[in-house]
């Protein structure tokens, strides 16, 4: 399993991550969503380096130029609702991609977290590159559960799992439980999960910070 950690490089992305974590800046809901979208665009660019390309001749006003273009747009799939701003960042770059949506949520209680998946809309995935988008990689169970459901619609050639913040426990769970060819892309790897299975230091509930508290 290949893990790409964006914060290992010095870039403006680290400023956006810092603003996402800041309790004061989080009060500006639009800025919070916009920073997530910006990080989606940055990560989309990084993922694009691993996709396949083909040469195409482009007619310019003064001649012909050979350029490398995507062989095929990846399939973008996001977990609602927290994933929507991050997904938009990817869609800004892969603007002709087929898209899918998953309704998954954690059911808490006892000593573990169970993942309920109640909605899935996806294009065919056979032999296609898939980018699975969810801002928080905590236990890793929602990613493994989602990919298992997606496999009923075809076997992807590769799954790019992308998050904003990841926990070591979630990375280990995916490594031990996911057999589909995959790589993981995250903006930062945090210290650990707490007793409620939330990432520490993390940034809080991304969905609530984007769209308001749920009842």
mmCIF file of N, CA and C in Angstrom, residues 4 6 12-14 16 22 28 34 38 42 50 59 64 70 88-89 112 123 125 139-140 142 151 161 169 201 206:
data_model
loop_
_atom_site.group_PDB
_atom_site.id
_atom_site.type_symbol
_atom_site.label_atom_id
_atom_site.label_comp_id
_atom_site.label_asym_id
_atom_site.label_seq_id
_atom_site.Cartn_x
_atom_site.Cartn_y
_atom_site.Cartn_z
ATOM 1 N N UNK A 4 0.601 8.593 0.295
ATOM 2 C CA UNK A 4 1.133 9.920 -0.027
ATOM 3 C C UNK A 4 0.636 10.893 1.030
ATOM 4 N N UNK A 6 0.687 14.732 2.003
ATOM 5 C CA UNK A 6 0.953 16.045 1.424
ATOM 6 C C UNK A 6 1.778 16.941 2.344
ATOM 7 N N UNK A 12 1.742 25.807 0.332
ATOM 8 C CA UNK A 12 0.624 26.593 0.859
ATOM 9 C C UNK A 12 -0.491 25.687 1.386
ATOM 10 N N UNK A 13 -0.493 24.423 0.987
ATOM 11 C CA UNK A 13 -1.499 23.488 1.491
ATOM 12 C C UNK A 13 -1.466 23.412 3.009
ATOM 13 N N UNK A 14 -0.281 23.516 3.603
ATOM 14 C CA UNK A 14 -0.175 23.430 5.055
ATOM 15 C C UNK A 14 -0.885 24.603 5.733
ATOM 16 N N UNK A 16 -3.634 26.019 4.553
ATOM 17 C CA UNK A 16 -5.059 25.688 4.490
ATOM 18 C C UNK A 16 -5.421 24.655 5.556
ATOM 19 N N UNK A 22 -8.092 25.496 13.016
ATOM 20 C CA UNK A 22 -8.197 26.642 13.922
ATOM 21 C C UNK A 22 -9.648 26.862 14.368
ATOM 22 N N UNK A 28 -16.107 30.665 10.489
ATOM 23 C CA UNK A 28 -16.451 31.160 9.155
ATOM 24 C C UNK A 28 -16.711 29.944 8.272
ATOM 25 N N UNK A 34 -14.360 26.464 1.657
ATOM 26 C CA UNK A 34 -13.480 26.886 0.568
ATOM 27 C C UNK A 34 -12.078 26.305 0.740
ATOM 28 N N UNK A 38 -10.109 23.970 -1.840
ATOM 29 C CA UNK A 38 -8.749 24.262 -2.309
ATOM 30 C C UNK A 38 -7.840 23.047 -2.150
ATOM 31 N N UNK A 42 -5.649 20.849 -4.905
ATOM 32 C CA UNK A 42 -4.229 20.521 -4.772
ATOM 33 C C UNK A 42 -4.021 19.015 -4.842
ATOM 34 N N UNK A 50 -0.283 10.320 -11.329
ATOM 35 C CA UNK A 50 -0.235 8.857 -11.359
ATOM 36 C C UNK A 50 -1.235 8.250 -12.346
ATOM 37 N N UNK A 59 -4.154 21.651 -32.818
ATOM 38 C CA UNK A 59 -3.965 22.662 -33.843
ATOM 39 C C UNK A 59 -4.029 24.044 -33.207
ATOM 40 N N UNK A 64 1.035 23.126 -35.110
ATOM 41 C CA UNK A 64 0.535 21.964 -34.385
ATOM 42 C C UNK A 64 1.431 21.687 -33.183
ATOM 43 N N UNK A 70 -5.100 13.255 -20.575
ATOM 44 C CA UNK A 70 -5.587 12.072 -19.870
ATOM 45 C C UNK A 70 -6.127 11.035 -20.851
ATOM 46 N N UNK A 88 -15.789 18.679 -4.675
ATOM 47 C CA UNK A 88 -15.868 19.787 -5.618
ATOM 48 C C UNK A 88 -14.483 20.205 -6.090
ATOM 49 N N UNK A 89 -13.497 20.166 -5.182
ATOM 50 C CA UNK A 89 -12.134 20.483 -5.593
ATOM 51 C C UNK A 89 -11.626 19.541 -6.664
ATOM 52 N N UNK A 112 -16.710 -0.534 19.491
ATOM 53 C CA UNK A 112 -16.295 -0.359 18.107
ATOM 54 C C UNK A 112 -17.325 0.453 17.343
ATOM 55 N N UNK A 123 -21.556 5.019 -11.511
ATOM 56 C CA UNK A 123 -21.456 4.489 -12.872
ATOM 57 C C UNK A 123 -20.760 3.129 -12.843
ATOM 58 N N UNK A 125 -17.802 0.547 -13.073
ATOM 59 C CA UNK A 125 -16.433 0.766 -12.603
ATOM 60 C C UNK A 125 -15.422 -0.219 -13.180
ATOM 61 N N UNK A 139 -11.258 5.334 11.396
ATOM 62 C CA UNK A 139 -11.078 3.890 11.596
ATOM 63 C C UNK A 139 -10.734 3.173 10.294
ATOM 64 N N UNK A 140 -11.055 3.782 9.154
ATOM 65 C CA UNK A 140 -10.852 3.138 7.856
ATOM 66 C C UNK A 140 -12.001 2.241 7.440
ATOM 67 N N UNK A 142 -15.229 2.890 6.943
ATOM 68 C CA UNK A 142 -16.155 3.399 5.927
ATOM 69 C C UNK A 142 -15.569 3.248 4.531
ATOM 70 N N UNK A 151 -17.654 -2.618 -5.535
ATOM 71 C CA UNK A 151 -17.173 -3.748 -6.340
ATOM 72 C C UNK A 151 -18.315 -4.505 -7.009
ATOM 73 N N UNK A 161 -7.674 6.353 -2.654
ATOM 74 C CA UNK A 161 -8.400 6.759 -1.461
ATOM 75 C C UNK A 161 -7.838 8.100 -1.016
ATOM 76 N N UNK A 169 -4.430 4.298 12.880
ATOM 77 C CA UNK A 169 -5.272 3.110 13.027
ATOM 78 C C UNK A 169 -6.065 2.829 11.755
ATOM 79 N N UNK A 201 -4.980 15.291 16.782
ATOM 80 C CA UNK A 201 -5.787 16.460 17.148
ATOM 81 C C UNK A 201 -6.930 16.765 16.187
ATOM 82 N N UNK A 206 -16.169 17.394 10.357
ATOM 83 C CA UNK A 206 -16.080 18.160 9.119
ATOM 84 C C UNK A 206 -17.458 18.467 8.534
#
